[in-house]
Amino acid sequence: MTRSLVLELPIDSEDDVAALEGALLAARASELAEARRRGDRVFFGYGSETARESMSAEVIQRSRRWKMLDRLLAALEAATREPR
């Protein structure tokens, strides 16, 4: 089931928008890097079977977080785009 989440965020200036975008970009990059790192560890067989199962679950969770941050960035861009 897909649903929409509506957020309202007070923004005092364009600098706030840039800071928010930068924070979201940094978080997205961090999630992607960690998902890839964990995925590589699973792929190359590091750790015990239990540890690999845990890492696989973490890869799925981090990938989900990356996708949500990507959607949030797209929504921010759409919300701050100047009207035509």
Coordinates of N, CA and C in Angstrom, one line a residue:
M1 N 0.8 -1.2 0.0 CA 0.0 0.0 0.0 C 0.9 1.2 0.0
T2 N 0.7 2.1 -1.0 CA 1.4 3.3 -1.0 C 0.6 4.5 -0.5
R3 N 1.3 5.3 0.3 CA 0.6 6.5 0.8 C 1.6 7.7 0.7
S4 N 1.0 8.8 0.9 CA 1.8 10.1 0.9 C 2.0 10.6 2.3
L5 N 3.1 11.2 2.5 CA 3.4 11.9 3.8 C 3.6 13.4 3.5
V6 N 2.8 14.2 4.2 CA 2.9 15.6 4.0 C 3.6 16.3 5.2
L7 N 4.7 17.0 4.9 CA 5.5 17.6 6.0 C 5.5 19.1 5.8
E8 N 5.4 19.8 6.9 CA 5.5 21.3 6.8 C 6.7 21.7 7.6
L9 N 7.7 22.4 7.0 CA 8.9 22.8 7.6 C 9.2 24.2 7.4
P10 N 9.3 25.0 8.6 CA 9.6 26.4 8.5 C 11.0 26.6 7.9
I11 N 11.1 27.5 6.9 CA 12.3 27.8 6.2 C 12.5 29.3 6.3
D12 N 13.6 29.8 6.8 CA 13.8 31.2 7.0 C 14.5 31.9 5.8
S13 N 15.2 31.1 5.0 CA 16.0 31.7 3.9 C 16.4 30.6 2.9
E14 N 16.9 31.0 1.8 CA 17.4 30.1 0.8 C 18.6 29.4 1.3
D15 N 19.3 30.0 2.3 CA 20.5 29.3 2.9 C 20.0 28.1 3.7
D16 N 18.8 28.2 4.3 CA 18.2 27.0 5.0 C 17.9 25.9 4.0
V17 N 17.4 26.3 2.9 CA 17.0 25.2 1.9 C 18.3 24.6 1.4
A18 N 19.4 25.3 1.2 CA 20.7 24.8 0.7 C 21.3 23.9 1.8
A19 N 21.1 24.3 3.1 CA 21.7 23.5 4.2 C 20.9 22.2 4.3
L20 N 19.6 22.2 4.2 CA 18.8 21.0 4.2 C 19.1 20.1 3.1
E21 N 19.2 20.6 1.9 CA 19.6 19.8 0.8 C 21.0 19.2 1.0
G22 N 21.9 19.9 1.5 CA 23.3 19.4 1.8 C 23.2 18.3 2.8
A23 N 22.4 18.5 3.8 CA 22.3 17.4 4.9 C 21.7 16.2 4.3
L24 N 20.7 16.3 3.5 CA 20.0 15.1 2.9 C 21.0 14.4 1.9
L25 N 21.7 15.2 1.1 CA 22.7 14.6 0.2 C 23.8 13.8 1.0
A26 N 24.3 14.4 2.0 CA 25.3 13.7 2.8 C 24.7 12.4 3.5
A27 N 23.5 12.5 4.0 CA 22.9 11.3 4.6 C 22.7 10.2 3.5
R28 N 22.3 10.6 2.3 CA 22.0 9.7 1.2 C 23.4 9.0 0.8
A29 N 24.4 9.8 0.7 CA 25.7 9.3 0.3 C 26.2 8.3 1.4
S30 N 26.0 8.6 2.6 CA 26.4 7.8 3.7 C 25.7 6.4 3.7
E31 N 24.4 6.5 3.5 CA 23.6 5.3 3.4 C 24.0 4.4 2.3
L32 N 24.3 5.0 1.1 CA 24.7 4.2 0.0 C 26.0 3.6 0.2
A33 N 27.0 4.3 0.7 CA 28.3 3.8 1.0 C 28.2 2.6 2.0
E34 N 27.5 2.8 3.0 CA 27.4 1.7 4.0 C 26.6 0.5 3.4
A35 N 25.6 0.7 2.6 CA 24.9 -0.5 2.0 C 25.9 -1.2 1.1
R36 N 26.7 -0.5 0.3 CA 27.6 -1.1 -0.6 C 28.7 -1.9 0.2
R37 N 29.2 -1.2 1.3 CA 30.2 -1.9 2.1 C 29.7 -3.2 2.7
R38 N 28.5 -3.1 3.3 CA 27.9 -4.3 3.9 C 27.6 -5.4 2.8
G39 N 27.1 -4.9 1.6 CA 26.9 -5.8 0.5 C 28.1 -6.6 0.1
D40 N 29.2 -5.8 0.0 CA 30.5 -6.4 -0.4 C 30.9 -7.5 0.6
R41 N 30.8 -7.2 1.9 CA 31.2 -8.1 2.9 C 30.4 -9.4 2.8
V42 N 29.1 -9.3 2.5 CA 28.2 -10.4 2.4 C 28.7 -11.2 1.1
F43 N 28.9 -10.5 0.0 CA 29.2 -11.1 -1.3 C 30.5 -11.9 -1.2
F44 N 31.5 -11.3 -0.5 CA 32.8 -12.0 -0.4 C 32.9 -13.0 0.8
G45 N 31.8 -13.2 1.5 CA 31.7 -14.2 2.5 C 32.4 -13.9 3.9
Y46 N 32.5 -12.6 4.2 CA 33.1 -12.3 5.5 C 32.1 -12.7 6.6
G47 N 32.7 -13.1 7.8 CA 31.9 -13.4 9.0 C 31.2 -14.7 8.9
S48 N 30.6 -15.0 10.0 CA 29.8 -16.3 10.2 C 28.5 -16.2 9.4
E49 N 27.9 -17.3 9.3 CA 26.6 -17.4 8.6 C 25.6 -16.4 9.2
T50 N 25.6 -16.4 10.6 CA 24.7 -15.5 11.3 C 25.0 -14.1 11.0
A51 N 26.3 -13.7 11.0 CA 26.7 -12.4 10.7 C 26.3 -12.0 9.3
R52 N 26.5 -12.9 8.4 CA 26.1 -12.6 7.0 C 24.6 -12.3 6.8
E53 N 23.8 -13.1 7.6 CA 22.3 -12.9 7.6 C 22.0 -11.5 8.1
S54 N 22.7 -11.1 9.2 CA 22.5 -9.8 9.8 C 22.9 -8.7 8.8
M55 N 24.0 -8.9 8.2 CA 24.5 -7.9 7.2 C 23.6 -7.8 6.0
S56 N 23.0 -8.9 5.6 CA 22.1 -8.9 4.5 C 20.8 -8.1 4.8
A57 N 20.3 -8.3 6.1 CA 19.2 -7.5 6.5 C 19.5 -6.0 6.6
E58 N 20.8 -5.7 7.0 CA 21.2 -4.3 7.1 C 21.3 -3.7 5.7
V59 N 21.8 -4.5 4.7 CA 21.8 -4.0 3.3 C 20.4 -3.6 2.9
I60 N 19.5 -4.4 3.1 CA 18.1 -4.2 2.7 C 17.6 -2.9 3.4
Q61 N 17.8 -2.8 4.7 CA 17.4 -1.6 5.4 C 18.0 -0.3 5.0
R62 N 19.3 -0.4 4.7 CA 20.1 0.8 4.3 C 19.7 1.2 2.9
S63 N 19.4 0.2 2.0 CA 18.9 0.5 0.7 C 17.5 1.2 0.7
R64 N 16.7 0.7 1.6 CA 15.4 1.4 1.8 C 15.6 2.8 2.3
R65 N 16.5 3.0 3.2 CA 16.7 4.4 3.7 C 17.2 5.3 2.6
W66 N 18.2 4.7 1.8 CA 18.7 5.5 0.7 C 17.6 5.9 -0.3
K67 N 16.7 5.0 -0.6 CA 15.6 5.3 -1.5 C 14.7 6.4 -1.0
M68 N 14.4 6.3 0.3 CA 13.5 7.3 1.0 C 14.2 8.7 1.0
L69 N 15.5 8.7 1.2 CA 16.2 10.0 1.2 C 16.2 10.5 -0.3
D70 N 16.3 9.7 -1.3 CA 16.3 10.1 -2.6 C 14.9 10.7 -3.0
R71 N 13.9 10.1 -2.5 CA 12.5 10.6 -2.7 C 12.3 11.9 -2.0
L72 N 12.9 12.0 -0.8 CA 12.8 13.3 0.0 C 13.5 14.4 -0.8
L73 N 14.7 14.1 -1.3 CA 15.4 15.1 -2.1 C 14.6 15.6 -3.3
A74 N 14.0 14.6 -4.0 CA 13.2 14.9 -5.2 C 12.0 15.8 -4.8
A75 N 11.4 15.5 -3.6 CA 10.2 16.3 -3.1 C 10.7 17.7 -2.8
L76 N 11.9 17.8 -2.2 CA 12.4 19.1 -1.8 C 12.7 19.9 -3.1
E77 N 13.3 19.3 -4.1 CA 13.5 20.0 -5.4 C 12.2 20.5 -6.0
A78 N 11.2 19.6 -6.0 CA 9.9 20.0 -6.6 C 9.3 21.1 -5.8
A79 N 9.4 21.1 -4.5 CA 8.8 22.1 -3.7 C 9.5 23.5 -3.8
T80 N 10.8 23.5 -4.1 CA 11.5 24.7 -4.1 C 11.7 25.2 -5.6
R81 N 11.3 24.4 -6.6 CA 11.4 24.9 -8.0 C 10.6 26.1 -8.2
E82 N 11.1 27.0 -8.9 CA 10.4 28.2 -9.2 C 9.2 27.9 -10.2
P83 N 8.1 28.5 -9.9 CA 6.9 28.3 -10.8 C 7.3 28.8 -12.2
R84 N 6.7 28.1 -13.2 CA 6.9 28.5 -14.6 C 5.9 29.5 -15.1

